[in-house]
Amino acid sequence: MSDRELYERAAAAAERAYAPYSNYLVGAAVLARDGTVVEGVNVENAAYPLGVCAEGNALSSAVTRGYRPGDLEAIAITASPCGGCRQWLHEFRLERVTYARSGGELATVAPRDLLPDTWDF
Ligand code: THU
């Protein structure tokens, strides 16, 4: 699956986001090395800080299915990943991150390009 096709999966997932407070719908799609695609959306809460981001949700779902760091090849996100999510992307050692820049154009980069001088436990 191409990065563009993975992005289309993320965009389709975004329509299922639950974001009644911000009205900012975000979708993410993770491509595992075995070809499986796992999607995620942002899910907000009336207690605002409890909301979760789409890419964290997608990665959490992938872990629930048994995938671990190194099992995941790429992710596509319909928004530029927030700071915290960049640490998530680093954790799972993805090769490529495709996301929509604020102008709408797609960028494909490595997680290290999004988070230099990473912290590791
Ligand atoms: N959001 C994401 O899902 N991913 C990001 O990387 C950026 C922000 C969501 C969180 C919140 O539900 C909404 O976008 C507005 O911030």
Tab-separated table of N, CA and C and ligand atoms in Angstrom:
chain	number	residue	atom	x	y	z
A	1	MET	N	0.843	-1.196	0.000
A	1	MET	CA	0.000	0.000	0.000
A	1	MET	C	0.883	1.253	0.000
A	2	SER	N	0.543	2.199	-0.857
A	2	SER	CA	1.350	3.429	-0.932
A	2	SER	C	1.008	4.360	0.242
A	3	ASP	N	1.900	5.298	0.480
A	3	ASP	CA	1.636	6.268	1.552
A	3	ASP	C	0.373	7.076	1.244
A	4	ARG	N	0.139	7.338	-0.020
A	4	ARG	CA	-1.065	8.081	-0.418
A	4	ARG	C	-2.327	7.271	-0.111
A	5	GLU	N	-2.268	5.985	-0.400
A	5	GLU	CA	-3.427	5.126	-0.099
A	5	GLU	C	-3.657	5.029	1.410
A	6	LEU	N	-2.565	4.972	2.167
A	6	LEU	CA	-2.700	4.919	3.625
A	6	LEU	C	-3.333	6.220	4.122
A	7	TYR	N	-2.941	7.325	3.501
A	7	TYR	CA	-3.527	8.616	3.884
A	7	TYR	C	-5.034	8.627	3.581
A	8	GLU	N	-5.417	8.035	2.474
A	8	GLU	CA	-6.853	7.982	2.137
A	8	GLU	C	-7.626	7.183	3.193
A	9	ARG	N	-7.002	6.137	3.727
A	9	ARG	CA	-7.637	5.369	4.809
A	9	ARG	C	-7.803	6.245	6.053
A	10	ALA	N	-6.777	7.047	6.349
A	10	ALA	CA	-6.850	7.947	7.501
A	10	ALA	C	-7.965	8.981	7.296
A	11	ALA	N	-8.052	9.505	6.093
A	11	ALA	CA	-9.064	10.528	5.792
A	11	ALA	C	-10.473	9.943	5.921
A	12	ALA	N	-10.651	8.695	5.491
A	12	ALA	CA	-11.966	8.061	5.618
A	12	ALA	C	-12.296	7.822	7.093
A	13	ALA	N	-11.288	7.429	7.862
A	13	ALA	CA	-11.505	7.185	9.298
A	13	ALA	C	-11.898	8.476	10.007
A	14	ALA	N	-11.324	9.599	9.581
A	14	ALA	CA	-11.580	10.884	10.241
A	14	ALA	C	-13.068	11.203	10.310
A	15	GLU	N	-13.818	10.687	9.355
A	15	GLU	CA	-15.268	10.956	9.352
A	15	GLU	C	-15.951	10.306	10.553
A	16	ARG	N	-15.268	9.357	11.192
A	16	ARG	CA	-15.835	8.683	12.358
A	16	ARG	C	-15.288	9.250	13.677
A	17	ALA	N	-14.501	10.315	13.609
A	17	ALA	CA	-13.961	10.918	14.835
A	17	ALA	C	-15.097	11.437	15.712
A	18	TYR	N	-14.826	11.468	17.003
A	18	TYR	CA	-15.787	12.038	17.953
A	18	TYR	C	-15.147	13.298	18.518
A	19	ALA	N	-15.484	14.426	17.931
A	19	ALA	CA	-14.857	15.686	18.315
A	19	ALA	C	-15.903	16.801	18.394
A	20	PRO	N	-16.896	16.645	19.293
A	20	PRO	CA	-17.973	17.627	19.358
A	20	PRO	C	-17.552	18.961	19.965
A	21	TYR	N	-16.403	19.000	20.620
A	21	TYR	CA	-15.971	20.247	21.289
A	21	TYR	C	-15.109	21.109	20.386
A	22	SER	N	-14.198	20.480	19.681
A	22	SER	CA	-13.336	21.248	18.774
A	22	SER	C	-13.878	21.257	17.343
A	23	ASN	N	-14.710	20.259	17.016
A	23	ASN	CA	-15.129	20.054	15.623
A	23	ASN	C	-13.937	19.873	14.693
A	24	TYR	N	-12.833	19.409	15.244
A	24	TYR	CA	-11.618	19.164	14.452
A	24	TYR	C	-11.448	17.650	14.354
A	25	LEU	N	-11.872	17.106	13.238
A	25	LEU	CA	-11.879	15.648	13.057
A	25	LEU	C	-10.523	15.182	12.539
A	26	VAL	N	-9.926	14.235	13.245
A	26	VAL	CA	-8.611	13.723	12.840
A	26	VAL	C	-8.705	12.205	12.679
A	27	GLY	N	-8.077	11.702	11.628
A	27	GLY	CA	-7.989	10.260	11.403
A	27	GLY	C	-6.540	9.854	11.242
A	28	ALA	N	-6.256	8.609	11.593
A	28	ALA	CA	-4.916	8.063	11.424
A	28	ALA	C	-5.044	6.628	10.953
A	29	ALA	N	-4.068	6.170	10.202
A	29	ALA	CA	-4.038	4.776	9.749
A	29	ALA	C	-2.603	4.281	9.824
A	30	VAL	N	-2.434	3.139	10.505
A	30	VAL	CA	-1.114	2.527	10.678
A	30	VAL	C	-1.013	1.337	9.734
A	31	LEU	N	0.100	1.219	9.043
A	31	LEU	CA	0.369	0.058	8.188
A	31	LEU	C	1.381	-0.841	8.887
A	32	ALA	N	0.943	-2.060	9.220
A	32	ALA	CA	1.861	-3.023	9.830
A	32	ALA	C	2.669	-3.722	8.732
A	33	ARG	N	3.787	-4.307	9.117
A	33	ARG	CA	4.658	-4.961	8.134
A	33	ARG	C	3.986	-6.156	7.473
A	34	ASP	N	2.959	-6.716	8.122
A	34	ASP	CA	2.246	-7.841	7.507
A	34	ASP	C	1.125	-7.376	6.583
A	35	GLY	N	1.027	-6.051	6.381
A	35	GLY	CA	0.032	-5.516	5.456
A	35	GLY	C	-1.270	-5.075	6.100
A	36	THR	N	-1.438	-5.384	7.370
A	36	THR	CA	-2.661	-4.984	8.072
A	36	THR	C	-2.691	-3.470	8.277
A	37	VAL	N	-3.868	-2.884	8.121
A	37	VAL	CA	-4.056	-1.460	8.389
A	37	VAL	C	-4.935	-1.323	9.630
A	38	VAL	N	-4.501	-0.505	10.580
A	38	VAL	CA	-5.254	-0.251	11.806
A	38	VAL	C	-5.536	1.247	11.879
A	39	GLU	N	-6.806	1.580	12.035
A	39	GLU	CA	-7.194	2.991	12.020
A	39	GLU	C	-7.428	3.528	13.430
A	40	GLY	N	-7.437	4.841	13.549
A	40	GLY	CA	-7.752	5.494	14.807
A	40	GLY	C	-8.319	6.870	14.534
A	41	VAL	N	-9.093	7.372	15.478
A	41	VAL	CA	-9.665	8.720	15.368
A	41	VAL	C	-9.495	9.436	16.704
A	42	ASN	N	-9.591	10.742	16.694
A	42	ASN	CA	-9.582	11.453	17.977
A	42	ASN	C	-10.940	11.295	18.650
A	43	VAL	N	-10.893	11.151	19.951
A	43	VAL	CA	-12.105	10.965	20.762
A	43	VAL	C	-12.042	11.968	21.904
A	44	GLU	N	-12.939	12.936	21.881
A	44	GLU	CA	-12.923	14.004	22.880
A	44	GLU	C	-13.859	13.682	24.043
A	45	ASN	N	-13.762	14.516	25.066
A	45	ASN	CA	-14.561	14.326	26.279
A	45	ASN	C	-14.933	15.695	26.818
A	46	ALA	N	-16.082	15.778	27.500
A	46	ALA	CA	-16.509	17.051	28.084
A	46	ALA	C	-15.471	17.573	29.076
A	47	ALA	N	-14.752	16.659	29.712
A	47	ALA	CA	-13.585	17.049	30.520
A	47	ALA	C	-12.414	17.103	29.535
A	48	TYR	N	-12.179	18.245	28.957
A	48	TYR	CA	-11.326	18.381	27.773
A	48	TYR	C	-9.991	17.630	27.802
A	49	PRO	N	-9.233	17.683	28.931
A	49	PRO	CA	-7.903	17.037	28.882
A	49	PRO	C	-7.966	15.521	28.696
A	50	LEU	N	-9.136	14.930	28.872
A	50	LEU	CA	-9.252	13.484	28.733
A	50	LEU	C	-9.316	13.021	27.282
A	51	GLY	N	-9.457	13.949	26.372
A	51	GLY	CA	-9.535	13.583	24.963
A	51	GLY	C	-8.251	12.900	24.498
A	52	VAL	N	-8.399	12.036	23.496
A	52	VAL	CA	-7.222	11.323	22.979
A	52	VAL	C	-7.074	11.602	21.482
A	53	CYS	N	-5.828	11.600	21.049
A	53	CYS	CA	-5.507	11.915	19.653
A	53	CYS	C	-5.689	10.692	18.752
A	54	ALA	N	-5.897	10.960	17.495
A	54	ALA	CA	-6.146	9.899	16.517
A	54	ALA	C	-4.956	8.953	16.379
A	55	GLU	N	-3.744	9.489	16.310
A	55	GLU	CA	-2.591	8.618	16.057
A	55	GLU	C	-2.264	7.761	17.284
A	56	GLY	N	-2.475	8.321	18.485
A	56	GLY	CA	-2.277	7.524	19.692
A	56	GLY	C	-3.298	6.400	19.754
A	57	ASN	N	-4.519	6.714	19.354
A	57	ASN	CA	-5.578	5.706	19.327
A	57	ASN	C	-5.259	4.593	18.331
A	58	ALA	N	-4.777	4.985	17.156
A	58	ALA	CA	-4.432	3.974	16.143
A	58	ALA	C	-3.306	3.079	16.658
A	59	LEU	N	-2.305	3.683	17.271
A	59	LEU	CA	-1.188	2.887	17.785
A	59	LEU	C	-1.635	2.005	18.950
A	60	SER	N	-2.507	2.529	19.806
A	60	SER	CA	-3.029	1.712	20.911
A	60	SER	C	-3.817	0.523	20.378
A	61	SER	N	-4.621	0.738	19.348
A	61	SER	CA	-5.380	-0.366	18.750
A	61	SER	C	-4.445	-1.401	18.142
A	62	ALA	N	-3.361	-0.920	17.525
A	62	ALA	CA	-2.393	-1.864	16.941
A	62	ALA	C	-1.756	-2.713	18.044
A	63	VAL	N	-1.424	-2.092	19.162
A	63	VAL	CA	-0.841	-2.838	20.278
A	63	VAL	C	-1.850	-3.858	20.803
A	64	THR	N	-3.121	-3.456	20.874
A	64	THR	CA	-4.166	-4.369	21.342
A	64	THR	C	-4.252	-5.602	20.453
A	65	ARG	N	-3.959	-5.415	19.166
A	65	ARG	CA	-3.995	-6.543	18.226
A	65	ARG	C	-2.710	-7.367	18.249
A	66	GLY	N	-1.744	-6.932	19.045
A	66	GLY	CA	-0.530	-7.737	19.193
A	66	GLY	C	0.720	-7.151	18.562
A	67	TYR	N	0.602	-6.022	17.894
A	67	TYR	CA	1.777	-5.412	17.255
A	67	TYR	C	2.630	-4.699	18.292
A	68	ARG	N	3.926	-4.682	18.035
A	68	ARG	CA	4.897	-4.096	18.948
A	68	ARG	C	5.830	-3.171	18.170
A	69	PRO	N	6.628	-2.359	18.868
A	69	PRO	CA	7.603	-1.525	18.152
A	69	PRO	C	8.428	-2.398	17.204
A	70	GLY	N	8.589	-1.927	15.982
A	70	GLY	CA	9.306	-2.682	14.960
A	70	GLY	C	8.375	-3.443	14.028
A	71	ASP	N	7.113	-3.657	14.454
A	71	ASP	CA	6.145	-4.374	13.615
A	71	ASP	C	5.396	-3.429	12.682
A	72	LEU	N	5.547	-2.145	12.891
A	72	LEU	CA	4.750	-1.162	12.161
A	72	LEU	C	5.637	-0.390	11.191
A	73	GLU	N	5.171	-0.285	9.955
A	73	GLU	CA	5.992	0.317	8.906
A	73	GLU	C	5.740	1.813	8.734
A	74	ALA	N	4.484	2.168	8.691
A	74	ALA	CA	4.151	3.553	8.360
A	74	ALA	C	2.850	3.973	9.030
A	75	ILE	N	2.662	5.280	9.123
A	75	ILE	CA	1.408	5.836	9.630
A	75	ILE	C	1.051	7.053	8.794
A	76	ALA	N	-0.236	7.269	8.600
A	76	ALA	CA	-0.719	8.486	7.945
A	76	ALA	C	-1.696	9.166	8.889
A	77	ILE	N	-1.625	10.481	8.937
A	77	ILE	CA	-2.427	11.277	9.872
A	77	ILE	C	-2.974	12.476	9.101
A	78	THR	N	-4.227	12.818	9.360
A	78	THR	CA	-4.816	13.926	8.608
A	78	THR	C	-4.461	15.293	9.192
A	79	ALA	N	-3.640	15.305	10.244
A	79	ALA	CA	-3.170	16.564	10.827
A	79	ALA	C	-1.687	16.428	11.132
A	80	SER	N	-1.023	17.547	11.287
A	80	SER	CA	0.368	17.508	11.741
A	80	SER	C	0.378	17.006	13.187
A	81	PRO	N	1.147	15.949	13.478
A	81	PRO	CA	1.079	15.354	14.823
A	81	PRO	C	1.511	16.329	15.918
A	82	CYS	N	0.761	16.301	17.022
A	82	CYS	CA	1.085	17.180	18.148
A	82	CYS	C	2.384	16.704	18.812
A	83	GLY	N	2.900	17.501	19.697
A	83	GLY	CA	4.181	17.190	20.333
A	83	GLY	C	4.179	15.847	21.035
A	84	GLY	N	3.139	15.590	21.829
A	84	GLY	CA	3.077	14.326	22.555
A	84	GLY	C	3.018	13.139	21.604
A	85	CYS	N	2.265	13.293	20.522
A	85	CYS	CA	2.142	12.187	19.566
A	85	CYS	C	3.460	11.931	18.843
A	86	ARG	N	4.298	12.920	18.738
A	86	ARG	CA	5.609	12.695	18.114
A	86	ARG	C	6.442	11.736	18.947
A	87	GLN	N	6.284	11.809	20.266
A	87	GLN	CA	6.966	10.841	21.128
A	87	GLN	C	6.371	9.437	20.921
A	88	TRP	N	5.081	9.343	20.725
A	88	TRP	CA	4.448	8.040	20.417
A	88	TRP	C	5.016	7.474	19.119
A	89	LEU	N	5.141	8.308	18.115
A	89	LEU	CA	5.651	7.847	16.817
A	89	LEU	C	7.072	7.339	16.969
A	90	HIS	N	7.859	8.024	17.783
A	90	HIS	CA	9.233	7.602	18.049
A	90	HIS	C	9.248	6.234	18.731
A	91	GLU	N	8.385	6.041	19.698
A	91	GLU	CA	8.343	4.789	20.469
A	91	GLU	C	8.177	3.560	19.580
A	92	PHE	N	7.338	3.703	18.549
A	92	PHE	CA	6.991	2.535	17.738
A	92	PHE	C	7.887	2.351	16.527
A	93	ARG	N	8.926	3.196	16.401
A	93	ARG	CA	9.962	3.014	15.388
A	93	ARG	C	9.384	2.862	13.976
A	94	LEU	N	8.431	3.699	13.663
A	94	LEU	CA	7.873	3.703	12.317
A	94	LEU	C	8.925	4.213	11.335
A	95	GLU	N	8.856	3.740	10.116
A	95	GLU	CA	9.784	4.226	9.093
A	95	GLU	C	9.325	5.562	8.520
A	96	ARG	N	8.038	5.646	8.271
A	96	ARG	CA	7.520	6.820	7.580
A	96	ARG	C	6.268	7.361	8.256
A	97	VAL	N	6.179	8.675	8.302
A	97	VAL	CA	4.997	9.363	8.821
A	97	VAL	C	4.502	10.298	7.715
A	98	THR	N	3.298	10.054	7.240
A	98	THR	CA	2.702	10.923	6.217
A	98	THR	C	1.615	11.741	6.894
A	99	TYR	N	1.650	13.044	6.714
A	99	TYR	CA	0.644	13.886	7.361
A	99	TYR	C	0.353	15.108	6.502
A	100	ALA	N	-0.792	15.705	6.798
A	100	ALA	CA	-1.205	16.894	6.057
A	100	ALA	C	-0.682	18.128	6.776
A	101	ARG	N	0.123	18.909	6.072
A	101	ARG	CA	0.582	20.178	6.635
A	101	ARG	C	-0.593	21.155	6.656
A	102	SER	N	-0.411	22.265	7.368
A	102	SER	CA	-1.530	23.199	7.544
A	102	SER	C	-2.058	23.701	6.208
A	103	GLY	N	-1.192	23.803	5.193
A	103	GLY	CA	-1.637	24.232	3.873
A	103	GLY	C	-2.371	23.158	3.102
A	104	GLY	N	-2.339	21.924	3.625
A	104	GLY	CA	-3.051	20.827	2.980
A	104	GLY	C	-2.149	19.847	2.254
A	105	GLU	N	-0.912	20.267	1.912
A	105	GLU	CA	-0.056	19.349	1.159
A	105	GLU	C	0.447	18.225	2.055
A	106	LEU	N	0.681	17.065	1.469
A	106	LEU	CA	1.147	15.917	2.235
A	106	LEU	C	2.664	15.928	2.347
A	107	ALA	N	3.135	15.548	3.520
A	107	ALA	CA	4.564	15.392	3.768
A	107	ALA	C	4.797	13.979	4.256
A	108	THR	N	5.897	13.361	3.827
A	108	THR	CA	6.296	12.063	4.359
A	108	THR	C	7.703	12.208	4.907
A	109	VAL	N	7.832	11.937	6.197
A	109	VAL	CA	9.111	12.126	6.887
A	109	VAL	C	9.360	10.925	7.805
A	110	ALA	N	10.556	10.897	8.386
A	110	ALA	CA	10.872	9.890	9.402
A	110	ALA	C	10.545	10.474	10.772
A	111	PRO	N	10.191	9.623	11.751
A	111	PRO	CA	9.882	10.152	13.085
A	111	PRO	C	10.993	11.041	13.641
A	112	ARG	N	12.253	10.716	13.349
A	112	ARG	CA	13.357	11.528	13.904
A	112	ARG	C	13.337	12.957	13.342
A	113	ASP	N	12.733	13.123	12.175
A	113	ASP	CA	12.630	14.480	11.616
A	113	ASP	C	11.604	15.313	12.393
A	114	LEU	N	10.663	14.619	13.055
A	114	LEU	CA	9.619	15.315	13.810
A	114	LEU	C	10.029	15.551	15.260
A	115	LEU	N	11.029	14.792	15.711
A	115	LEU	CA	11.410	14.858	17.125
A	115	LEU	C	12.922	14.622	17.253
A	116	PRO	N	13.702	15.662	17.079
A	116	PRO	CA	15.154	15.501	17.203
A	116	PRO	C	15.578	15.338	18.655
A	117	ASP	N	16.751	14.789	18.848
A	117	ASP	CA	17.300	14.591	20.201
A	117	ASP	C	16.302	13.890	21.104
A	118	THR	N	15.817	12.763	20.628
A	118	THR	CA	14.752	12.056	21.352
A	118	THR	C	15.214	11.579	22.724
A	119	TRP	N	14.249	11.506	23.584
A	119	TRP	CA	14.474	10.952	24.910
A	119	TRP	C	14.045	9.491	24.887
A	120	ASP	N	14.880	8.636	25.439
A	120	ASP	CA	14.550	7.215	25.580
A	120	ASP	C	14.759	6.789	27.020
A	121	PHE	N	13.920	5.862	27.456
A	121	PHE	CA	14.028	5.393	28.828
A	121	PHE	C	15.258	4.511	29.005
B	1	THU	N1	-5.568	16.009	17.535
B	1	THU	C1	-5.226	14.750	17.111
B	1	THU	O1	-6.052	13.835	17.086
B	1	THU	N2	-3.932	14.550	16.719
B	1	THU	C2	-2.972	15.523	16.691
B	1	THU	O2	-1.796	15.241	16.520
B	1	THU	C3	-3.382	16.915	16.837
B	1	THU	C4	-4.629	17.106	17.625
B	1	THU	C5	-6.932	16.225	17.999
B	1	THU	C6	-7.046	16.376	19.496
B	1	THU	C7	-8.330	17.160	19.622
B	1	THU	O3	-9.419	16.235	19.689
B	1	THU	C8	-8.430	17.942	18.337
B	1	THU	O4	-7.458	17.400	17.461
B	1	THU	C9	-8.183	19.419	18.490
B	1	THU	O5	-6.987	19.650	19.128
